[in-house]
Tab-separated table of C-alpha atoms in Angstrom:
chain	number	residue	atom	x	y	z
A	1	UNK	CA	17.517	9.467	-5.585
A	2	UNK	CA	13.906	10.699	-6.124
A	3	UNK	CA	11.209	7.654	-5.865
A	4	UNK	CA	8.502	7.243	-8.412
A	5	UNK	CA	5.190	8.506	-7.515
A	6	UNK	CA	2.751	5.471	-7.038
A	7	UNK	CA	-0.856	4.762	-6.502
A	8	UNK	CA	-3.342	1.781	-6.561
A	9	UNK	CA	-5.648	1.747	-9.645
A	10	UNK	CA	-7.040	-1.876	-8.231
A	11	UNK	CA	-10.367	-2.346	-10.031
A	12	UNK	CA	-13.369	-0.454	-11.759
A	13	UNK	CA	-16.451	-1.138	-10.382
A	14	UNK	CA	-18.731	0.780	-12.919
A	15	UNK	CA	-19.493	-2.361	-14.570
A	16	UNK	CA	-19.318	-0.972	-17.710
A	17	UNK	CA	-16.834	1.256	-19.767
A	18	UNK	CA	-13.695	-0.253	-17.876
A	19	UNK	CA	-11.082	0.255	-20.246
A	20	UNK	CA	-12.433	3.911	-20.481
A	21	UNK	CA	-12.271	4.544	-17.125
A	22	UNK	CA	-8.836	3.191	-16.478
A	23	UNK	CA	-7.797	5.548	-19.310
A	24	UNK	CA	-8.971	8.353	-17.545
A	25	UNK	CA	-7.022	7.607	-14.359
A	26	UNK	CA	-4.059	6.642	-16.252
A	27	UNK	CA	-4.610	10.171	-17.808
A	28	UNK	CA	-4.818	12.125	-14.491
A	29	UNK	CA	-1.672	9.794	-13.179
A	30	UNK	CA	0.466	11.088	-16.287
A	31	UNK	CA	-0.625	14.482	-15.404
A	32	UNK	CA	0.459	14.517	-11.916
A	33	UNK	CA	3.652	12.582	-12.557
A	34	UNK	CA	2.357	9.133	-11.262
A	35	UNK	CA	4.832	6.561	-12.654
A	36	UNK	CA	3.591	3.055	-10.939
A	37	UNK	CA	0.096	1.605	-10.546
A	38	UNK	CA	-1.140	-1.538	-9.304
A	39	UNK	CA	-4.139	-3.617	-10.655
A	40	UNK	CA	-5.780	-6.550	-8.975
A	41	UNK	CA	-7.559	-9.545	-10.743
A	42	UNK	CA	-10.713	-9.956	-9.049
A	43	UNK	CA	-14.070	-11.308	-9.922
A	44	UNK	CA	-16.240	-8.239	-9.419
A	45	UNK	CA	-13.984	-6.268	-12.057
A	46	UNK	CA	-11.146	-7.500	-14.480
A	47	UNK	CA	-11.225	-11.061	-13.729
A	48	UNK	CA	-8.008	-11.541	-16.113
A	49	UNK	CA	-7.076	-14.748	-14.448
A	50	UNK	CA	-10.133	-16.622	-15.454
A	51	UNK	CA	-11.796	-14.583	-18.236
A	52	UNK	CA	-10.306	-14.554	-21.765
A	53	UNK	CA	-12.454	-11.114	-22.559
A	54	UNK	CA	-11.089	-9.675	-19.277
A	55	UNK	CA	-7.678	-10.362	-20.415
A	56	UNK	CA	-7.858	-8.653	-23.379
A	57	UNK	CA	-9.162	-5.595	-21.438
A	58	UNK	CA	-6.282	-6.123	-19.429
A	59	UNK	CA	-3.977	-6.090	-22.383
A	60	UNK	CA	-5.362	-2.929	-23.778
A	61	UNK	CA	-4.960	-1.132	-20.064
A	62	UNK	CA	-1.348	-2.097	-20.080
A	63	UNK	CA	-0.507	-0.991	-23.734
A	64	UNK	CA	-2.248	2.311	-22.636
A	65	UNK	CA	0.045	2.485	-19.690
A	66	UNK	CA	3.102	1.817	-21.526
A	67	UNK	CA	2.261	4.726	-24.081
A	68	UNK	CA	2.010	7.041	-21.093
A	69	UNK	CA	5.555	5.607	-19.493
A	70	UNK	CA	3.701	3.866	-16.272
A	71	UNK	CA	4.710	0.882	-14.745
A	72	UNK	CA	2.322	-1.734	-13.154
A	73	UNK	CA	2.376	-4.093	-10.408
A	74	UNK	CA	-0.127	-6.818	-11.450
A	75	UNK	CA	-1.867	-9.008	-8.473
A	76	UNK	CA	-2.956	-12.367	-9.594
A	77	UNK	CA	-5.318	-12.973	-7.057
A	78	UNK	CA	-6.698	-11.741	-3.598
A	79	UNK	CA	-7.753	-13.040	-0.429
A	80	UNK	CA	-11.693	-12.404	-0.429
A	81	UNK	CA	-11.706	-15.343	-3.368
A	82	UNK	CA	-10.879	-17.816	-0.933
A	83	UNK	CA	-12.843	-16.962	2.332
A	84	UNK	CA	-16.345	-18.185	3.205
A	85	UNK	CA	-16.951	-15.042	4.950
A	86	UNK	CA	-14.922	-11.613	4.997
A	87	UNK	CA	-15.329	-8.156	6.515
A	88	UNK	CA	-18.567	-6.502	6.472
A	89	UNK	CA	-17.740	-4.356	3.613
A	90	UNK	CA	-16.405	-7.158	1.530
A	91	UNK	CA	-18.715	-10.120	3.001
A	92	UNK	CA	-20.563	-10.946	-0.455
A	93	UNK	CA	-20.967	-14.667	-1.451
A	94	UNK	CA	-20.723	-13.647	-5.034
A	95	UNK	CA	-17.169	-12.916	-4.324
A	96	UNK	CA	-16.020	-15.485	-1.877
A	97	UNK	CA	-14.902	-19.023	-1.522
A	98	UNK	CA	-18.755	-20.158	-2.223
A	99	UNK	CA	-18.500	-18.688	-5.745
A	100	UNK	CA	-14.722	-19.997	-6.263
A	101	UNK	CA	-14.878	-22.275	-9.209
A	102	UNK	CA	-12.556	-24.676	-7.212
A	103	UNK	CA	-14.869	-24.763	-4.388
A	104	UNK	CA	-16.577	-27.685	-5.321
A	105	UNK	CA	-13.738	-29.842	-5.927
A	106	UNK	CA	-11.524	-28.629	-3.018
A	107	UNK	CA	-14.628	-28.436	-0.426
A	108	UNK	CA	-12.459	-26.191	1.689
A	109	UNK	CA	-10.099	-23.553	0.979
A	110	UNK	CA	-7.126	-25.485	3.097
A	111	UNK	CA	-7.302	-28.389	0.726
A	112	UNK	CA	-6.858	-25.857	-2.094
A	113	UNK	CA	-3.322	-24.570	-0.517
A	114	UNK	CA	-2.157	-27.881	0.302
A	115	UNK	CA	-0.791	-28.352	-3.107
A	116	UNK	CA	-0.872	-26.073	-6.369
A	117	UNK	CA	-4.064	-26.862	-8.611
A	118	UNK	CA	-2.378	-27.743	-12.292
A	119	UNK	CA	-5.280	-25.627	-14.156
A	120	UNK	CA	-4.649	-22.661	-11.780
A	121	UNK	CA	-1.104	-22.787	-12.209
A	122	UNK	CA	-1.515	-23.012	-16.097
A	123	UNK	CA	-3.871	-19.875	-15.855
A	124	UNK	CA	-1.251	-18.156	-14.136
A	125	UNK	CA	1.690	-19.183	-16.599
A	126	UNK	CA	-0.704	-18.060	-19.508
A	127	UNK	CA	-1.219	-14.569	-18.263
A	128	UNK	CA	2.477	-14.025	-17.766
A	129	UNK	CA	3.175	-15.427	-20.904
A	130	UNK	CA	0.522	-12.905	-22.733
A	131	UNK	CA	2.076	-9.588	-21.066
A	132	UNK	CA	5.627	-10.882	-21.235
A	133	UNK	CA	6.670	-8.377	-24.055
A	134	UNK	CA	5.250	-5.320	-22.047
A	135	UNK	CA	8.138	-4.234	-20.013
A	136	UNK	CA	5.984	-1.868	-18.046
A	137	UNK	CA	4.668	-4.747	-15.927
A	138	UNK	CA	7.151	-4.719	-13.339
A	139	UNK	CA	5.974	-6.434	-10.273
A	140	UNK	CA	3.871	-9.714	-10.314
A	141	UNK	CA	2.044	-10.081	-7.049
A	142	UNK	CA	1.159	-13.648	-6.123
A	143	UNK	CA	-1.339	-13.102	-3.647
A	144	UNK	CA	-3.226	-10.045	-1.934
A	145	UNK	CA	-2.886	-10.096	1.724
A	146	UNK	CA	-2.468	-13.909	1.970
A	147	UNK	CA	-2.307	-13.863	5.712
A	148	UNK	CA	-6.213	-12.821	5.692
A	149	UNK	CA	-6.801	-16.053	4.185
A	150	UNK	CA	-8.374	-18.270	6.810
A	151	UNK	CA	-6.060	-21.019	6.643
A	152	UNK	CA	-2.684	-22.066	8.128
A	153	UNK	CA	0.300	-19.580	7.689
A	154	UNK	CA	2.687	-22.594	7.065
A	155	UNK	CA	0.413	-24.144	4.489
A	156	UNK	CA	-0.114	-20.493	2.581
A	157	UNK	CA	3.845	-19.885	2.942
A	158	UNK	CA	4.624	-23.104	1.039
A	159	UNK	CA	2.245	-22.694	-1.664
A	160	UNK	CA	3.339	-19.207	-2.534
A	161	UNK	CA	6.622	-20.385	-2.546
A	162	UNK	CA	5.869	-23.123	-5.038
A	163	UNK	CA	3.971	-20.621	-7.421
A	164	UNK	CA	6.903	-18.251	-7.263
A	165	UNK	CA	9.022	-21.165	-8.446
A	166	UNK	CA	7.183	-22.268	-11.029
A	167	UNK	CA	7.078	-18.265	-12.156
A	168	UNK	CA	10.772	-18.103	-11.931
A	169	UNK	CA	11.628	-21.446	-13.666
A	170	UNK	CA	9.173	-20.268	-16.572
A	171	UNK	CA	10.403	-16.922	-16.698
A	172	UNK	CA	13.535	-16.308	-15.309
A	173	UNK	CA	14.826	-12.654	-14.204
A	174	UNK	CA	11.486	-11.395	-15.905
A	175	UNK	CA	9.373	-10.385	-13.276
A	176	UNK	CA	9.966	-8.894	-9.600
A	177	UNK	CA	7.727	-11.159	-7.776
A	178	UNK	CA	6.183	-10.253	-4.363
A	179	UNK	CA	3.319	-11.224	-2.010
A	180	UNK	CA	1.552	-9.071	0.234
A	181	UNK	CA	0.310	-9.130	4.014
A	182	UNK	CA	-1.792	-6.822	6.331
A	183	UNK	CA	-0.925	-7.698	9.650
A	184	UNK	CA	2.710	-6.210	10.646
A	185	UNK	CA	2.846	-8.805	13.626
A	186	UNK	CA	3.190	-11.831	10.971
A	187	UNK	CA	6.108	-9.659	8.996
A	188	UNK	CA	9.094	-11.331	10.270
A	189	UNK	CA	7.286	-14.765	9.714
A	190	UNK	CA	6.326	-14.399	6.100
A	191	UNK	CA	9.608	-12.572	5.440
A	192	UNK	CA	11.559	-15.424	6.742
A	193	UNK	CA	9.455	-18.365	4.776
A	194	UNK	CA	8.486	-16.800	1.476
A	195	UNK	CA	11.246	-16.900	-1.203
A	196	UNK	CA	9.713	-13.664	-2.894
A	197	UNK	CA	9.556	-9.849	-1.769
A	198	UNK	CA	7.301	-9.417	1.169
A	199	UNK	CA	5.184	-6.251	0.922
A	200	UNK	CA	3.447	-5.319	4.168
A	201	UNK	CA	0.368	-2.794	4.036
A	202	UNK	CA	-0.048	0.037	6.510
A	203	UNK	CA	-3.146	1.621	7.678
A	204	UNK	CA	-1.703	3.441	10.659
A	205	UNK	CA	-0.058	0.234	11.820
A	206	UNK	CA	1.885	-0.412	13.862
A	207	UNK	CA	2.572	3.608	14.026
A	208	UNK	CA	0.224	6.583	13.239
A	209	UNK	CA	3.010	8.010	11.403
A	210	UNK	CA	3.652	6.451	7.685
A	211	UNK	CA	7.136	7.609	7.580
A	212	UNK	CA	7.503	5.654	11.099
A	213	UNK	CA	5.829	2.398	9.096
A	214	UNK	CA	8.397	2.959	6.553
A	215	UNK	CA	11.428	3.465	8.486
A	216	UNK	CA	10.681	0.530	10.536
A	217	UNK	CA	9.877	-2.094	7.981
A	218	UNK	CA	12.222	-1.973	4.762
A	219	UNK	CA	9.244	-2.627	2.316
A	220	UNK	CA	7.918	-0.923	-0.598
A	221	UNK	CA	4.191	-0.918	0.511
A	222	UNK	CA	1.540	-1.379	-2.340
A	223	UNK	CA	-1.094	-0.381	0.024
A	224	UNK	CA	-1.464	2.658	2.545
A	225	UNK	CA	-3.950	4.779	4.023
A	226	UNK	CA	-4.657	6.635	7.249
A	227	UNK	CA	-7.783	4.609	7.710
A	228	UNK	CA	-8.974	1.432	5.816
A	229	UNK	CA	-12.588	1.387	6.448
A	230	UNK	CA	-13.450	4.605	4.349
A	231	UNK	CA	-11.251	7.226	2.641
A	232	UNK	CA	-11.867	10.070	5.312
A	233	UNK	CA	-9.992	12.475	2.779
A	234	UNK	CA	-11.436	15.447	4.023
A	235	UNK	CA	-10.030	14.743	7.679
A	236	UNK	CA	-6.796	16.427	8.125
A	237	UNK	CA	-5.101	13.409	9.550
A	238	UNK	CA	-5.339	11.589	6.056
A	239	UNK	CA	-3.739	14.405	4.426
A	240	UNK	CA	-0.964	14.025	7.032
A	241	UNK	CA	-0.585	10.535	6.955
A	242	UNK	CA	-0.710	10.615	2.751
A	243	UNK	CA	2.023	13.440	3.076
A	244	UNK	CA	4.344	11.579	5.626
A	245	UNK	CA	4.212	8.413	3.167
A	246	UNK	CA	5.721	10.157	0.225
A	247	UNK	CA	8.103	12.247	1.935
A	248	UNK	CA	9.014	9.582	4.445
A	249	UNK	CA	9.762	7.323	0.892
A	250	UNK	CA	11.876	10.132	-0.294
A	251	UNK	CA	13.832	10.995	2.584
A	252	UNK	CA	14.378	7.244	3.178
A	253	UNK	CA	15.453	6.649	-0.158
A	254	UNK	CA	12.821	4.290	-1.324
A	255	UNK	CA	12.611	3.054	-5.041
A	256	UNK	CA	8.897	4.366	-5.179
A	257	UNK	CA	6.426	5.751	-3.090
A	258	UNK	CA	3.742	3.819	-1.047
A	259	UNK	CA	0.441	3.398	-3.202
A	260	UNK	CA	-2.406	5.173	-1.645
A	261	UNK	CA	-5.625	3.030	-1.466
A	262	UNK	CA	-8.260	5.229	-2.198
A	263	UNK	CA	-7.482	6.047	-5.513
A	264	UNK	CA	-10.770	6.826	-6.940
A	265	UNK	CA	-11.323	9.738	-4.251
A	266	UNK	CA	-7.726	10.809	-4.245
A	267	UNK	CA	-7.378	11.331	-8.259
A	268	UNK	CA	-10.216	13.898	-7.998
A	269	UNK	CA	-8.936	15.786	-4.908
A	270	UNK	CA	-7.276	18.858	-5.486
A	271	UNK	CA	-6.002	18.947	-1.924
A	272	UNK	CA	-4.157	15.669	-2.653
A	273	UNK	CA	-2.980	16.462	-6.177
A	274	UNK	CA	-1.374	19.634	-4.644
A	275	UNK	CA	0.562	17.372	-2.009
A	276	UNK	CA	2.036	15.288	-4.988
A	277	UNK	CA	2.700	18.565	-6.634
A	278	UNK	CA	4.839	20.069	-3.591
A	279	UNK	CA	6.872	16.792	-3.548
A	280	UNK	CA	7.579	17.182	-7.339
A	281	UNK	CA	8.370	20.928	-7.104
A	282	UNK	CA	10.670	20.658	-4.090
A	283	UNK	CA	12.552	17.483	-4.670
A	284	UNK	CA	15.122	19.132	-6.814
A	285	UNK	CA	16.106	21.230	-3.787
A	286	UNK	CA	17.020	18.006	-1.806
A	287	UNK	CA	17.489	15.308	-4.563
A	288	UNK	CA	20.947	16.124	-5.137
A	289	UNK	CA	21.652	16.280	-1.186
A	290	UNK	CA	20.487	13.255	-0.666
A	291	UNK	CA	22.030	11.374	-3.379
A	292	UNK	CA	23.528	8.374	-1.601
A	293	UNK	CA	26.224	7.564	-4.557
A	294	UNK	CA	27.773	11.299	-3.658
A	295	UNK	CA	27.087	11.893	-0.170
A	296	UNK	CA	26.768	10.324	3.465
A	297	UNK	CA	23.489	10.748	5.222
A	298	UNK	CA	22.049	10.237	8.690
A	299	UNK	CA	19.261	10.485	10.501
A	300	UNK	CA	18.533	11.721	13.954
A	301	UNK	CA	15.535	11.619	16.167
A	302	UNK	CA	15.218	15.173	17.405
A	303	UNK	CA	12.243	14.863	19.477
A	304	UNK	CA	8.663	13.426	19.834
A	305	UNK	CA	5.722	13.461	21.956
A	306	UNK	CA	2.955	10.784	22.333
A	307	UNK	CA	-0.096	9.985	23.361
A	308	UNK	CA	-2.982	7.580	22.602
A	309	UNK	CA	-5.469	7.668	19.783
A	310	UNK	CA	-8.851	5.645	19.307
A	311	UNK	CA	-9.915	4.284	16.241
A	312	UNK	CA	-13.118	3.525	14.285
A	313	UNK	CA	-11.716	-0.066	13.705
A	314	UNK	CA	-12.663	-1.636	16.718
A	315	UNK	CA	-16.160	-0.866	15.912
A	316	UNK	CA	-16.153	-2.322	12.674
A	317	UNK	CA	-14.604	-5.593	14.449
A	318	UNK	CA	-17.355	-5.804	17.112
A	319	UNK	CA	-20.059	-5.077	14.629
A	320	UNK	CA	-18.384	-7.920	12.399
A	321	UNK	CA	-18.851	-10.243	15.504
A	322	UNK	CA	-22.555	-9.241	16.771
A	323	UNK	CA	-23.590	-10.231	13.202
A	324	UNK	CA	-21.438	-13.318	12.954
A	325	UNK	CA	-20.178	-14.602	16.565
A	326	UNK	CA	-19.107	-17.616	14.911
A	327	UNK	CA	-16.556	-15.443	13.292
A	328	UNK	CA	-14.325	-14.648	16.637
A	329	UNK	CA	-11.403	-17.309	15.069
A	330	UNK	CA	-11.038	-15.209	11.893
A	331	UNK	CA	-11.260	-11.845	13.535
A	332	UNK	CA	-8.824	-12.662	16.486
A	333	UNK	CA	-5.599	-11.798	14.581
A	334	UNK	CA	-6.829	-8.145	13.519
A	335	UNK	CA	-8.266	-7.822	17.037
A	336	UNK	CA	-5.120	-8.959	18.439
A	337	UNK	CA	-3.276	-6.498	16.304
A	338	UNK	CA	-5.225	-3.555	17.317
A	339	UNK	CA	-4.812	-4.318	21.003
A	340	UNK	CA	-1.114	-4.393	20.653
A	341	UNK	CA	-1.405	-1.580	19.196
A	342	UNK	CA	-3.171	0.408	21.570
A	343	UNK	CA	-0.749	-0.526	24.286
A	344	UNK	CA	1.918	0.928	22.716
A	345	UNK	CA	2.891	4.631	22.560
A	346	UNK	CA	2.259	6.355	19.435
A	347	UNK	CA	4.341	9.416	18.405
A	348	UNK	CA	1.908	12.173	17.431
A	349	UNK	CA	5.122	14.476	16.829
A	350	UNK	CA	8.071	13.295	14.986
A	351	UNK	CA	10.924	15.544	14.009
A	352	UNK	CA	13.828	13.907	12.007
A	353	UNK	CA	17.112	15.613	11.464
A	354	UNK	CA	18.689	14.742	8.394
A	355	UNK	CA	22.500	15.570	8.173
A	356	UNK	CA	24.396	15.199	4.789
A	357	UNK	CA	28.041	16.341	3.961
A	358	UNK	CA	26.645	19.334	2.002
A	359	UNK	CA	23.624	20.444	4.543
A	360	UNK	CA	21.244	20.036	7.631
A	361	UNK	CA	17.397	19.796	7.196
A	362	UNK	CA	14.606	18.544	9.371
A	363	UNK	CA	11.443	16.976	8.657
A	364	UNK	CA	8.591	17.636	10.878
A	365	UNK	CA	5.379	15.936	11.350
A	366	UNK	CA	2.762	16.463	14.085
A	367	UNK	CA	-0.979	15.506	14.566
A	368	UNK	CA	-1.654	18.110	17.014
A	369	UNK	CA	-0.743	21.982	17.102
A	370	UNK	CA	2.694	22.424	18.651
A	371	UNK	CA	4.698	25.292	19.392
A	372	UNK	CA	8.423	25.270	18.103
A	373	UNK	CA	10.566	25.526	20.982
A	374	UNK	CA	14.127	24.106	20.020
A	375	UNK	CA	16.274	26.867	19.319
A	376	UNK	CA	17.947	25.150	16.589
A	377	UNK	CA	14.719	25.473	14.281
A	378	UNK	CA	13.875	29.151	15.228
A	379	UNK	CA	14.211	31.658	12.243
A	380	UNK	CA	14.891	28.982	9.367
A	381	UNK	CA	13.210	28.543	6.253
A	382	UNK	CA	10.157	25.971	6.245
A	383	UNK	CA	7.985	24.557	3.671
A	384	UNK	CA	4.346	23.384	4.441
A	385	UNK	CA	4.178	20.076	2.626
A	386	UNK	CA	0.497	20.027	2.597
A	387	UNK	CA	-0.145	23.165	0.832
A	388	UNK	CA	3.262	24.394	-0.537
A	389	UNK	CA	3.434	27.868	1.330
A	390	UNK	CA	6.978	28.818	2.446
A	391	UNK	CA	7.920	30.640	5.737
A	392	UNK	CA	10.039	31.460	8.273
A	393	UNK	CA	9.946	29.312	11.703
A	394	UNK	CA	8.553	31.889	14.483
A	395	UNK	CA	8.577	30.940	18.202
A	396	UNK	CA	5.093	32.114	18.538
A	397	UNK	CA	4.031	30.287	15.618
A	398	UNK	CA	1.704	26.835	16.067
A	399	UNK	CA	2.268	24.172	13.706
A	400	UNK	CA	0.284	20.933	12.680
A	401	UNK	CA	1.082	18.768	9.531
A	402	UNK	CA	4.205	18.069	7.724
A	403	UNK	CA	7.066	20.363	7.121
A	404	UNK	CA	10.649	20.347	5.994
A	405	UNK	CA	12.666	23.063	7.673
A	406	UNK	CA	16.324	24.244	6.349
């Protein structure tokens, strides 16, 4: 099974020419064989959950995507609108609970989530009714990163389940419904409590390898990137992580690739478009081999080495606390997640041996230059998954990046 290439196109911040910008992005997606995109309803862009004119814009974008045979995950809302304070880069009162139309009535976000507001629910059902005929709308996400809302997680889970039930009752068997979270430490809780699919976003957590994250958690991952504060696309480690995600989805037989977060920068970056092109051009060589209906496939950890890596993320957290000392409670979950990760051994080199009834090949991923010492791999053919270069593995060669060896 070859996964569908996917990417976020969550919002347009230009404040004008939104439809034209989306059409340009969608054209780029079509050209680069990207088949699934994700759009979020938000107050700084297409606010389709509340604004009639924005709903019209959304329909035009959906129709254009349909012409281009591109599927859509539609996100109904996001955590930013329900917090009084958020992270530094999105801590704007205009896009927070303070500006939320429900804040005057409910006073606190917690009060809003204790029950489902009838007007809010009707807005959702009206949106879903208007897009019902467009079969390229495949996924409906109830809330983006619901775990980031400053509210009791049991209350949030119950609210999400009520929304989910109302959608299913009104539109049975029409939409694949999900809710996303950001904290892997809460994945088991939400997976157990939510009656819809739980999507976990990966930003080098819990592993530095996107492959390892996809392997550990059986999720589609509608957001992933090496870093969450800025794109750092020029960083070679970001290229490795991106490549790790799309090839991990292929080797592990996921329906779609994880969706990279920094879409605007990525879609104009030749290096990343090349990485996607390398996958598209080479999967046919391995696609038949990995067809689960015809062959038995097993995966084996050949070897790995570990060391600890630092991250700029902790700096961002500390700056946030210096500016907002009272924010310690809200930041605690993220700081705890970071500390837990730093106490773990993190694999910087990963090699998976993939055995089928037809052949054997290896997926190698390394964040530091290594010499191939394993005799099993020497003199085999290899593909550099970042550049597309093909070569024979030699003992004197030092490799860094992502490779298929066969």
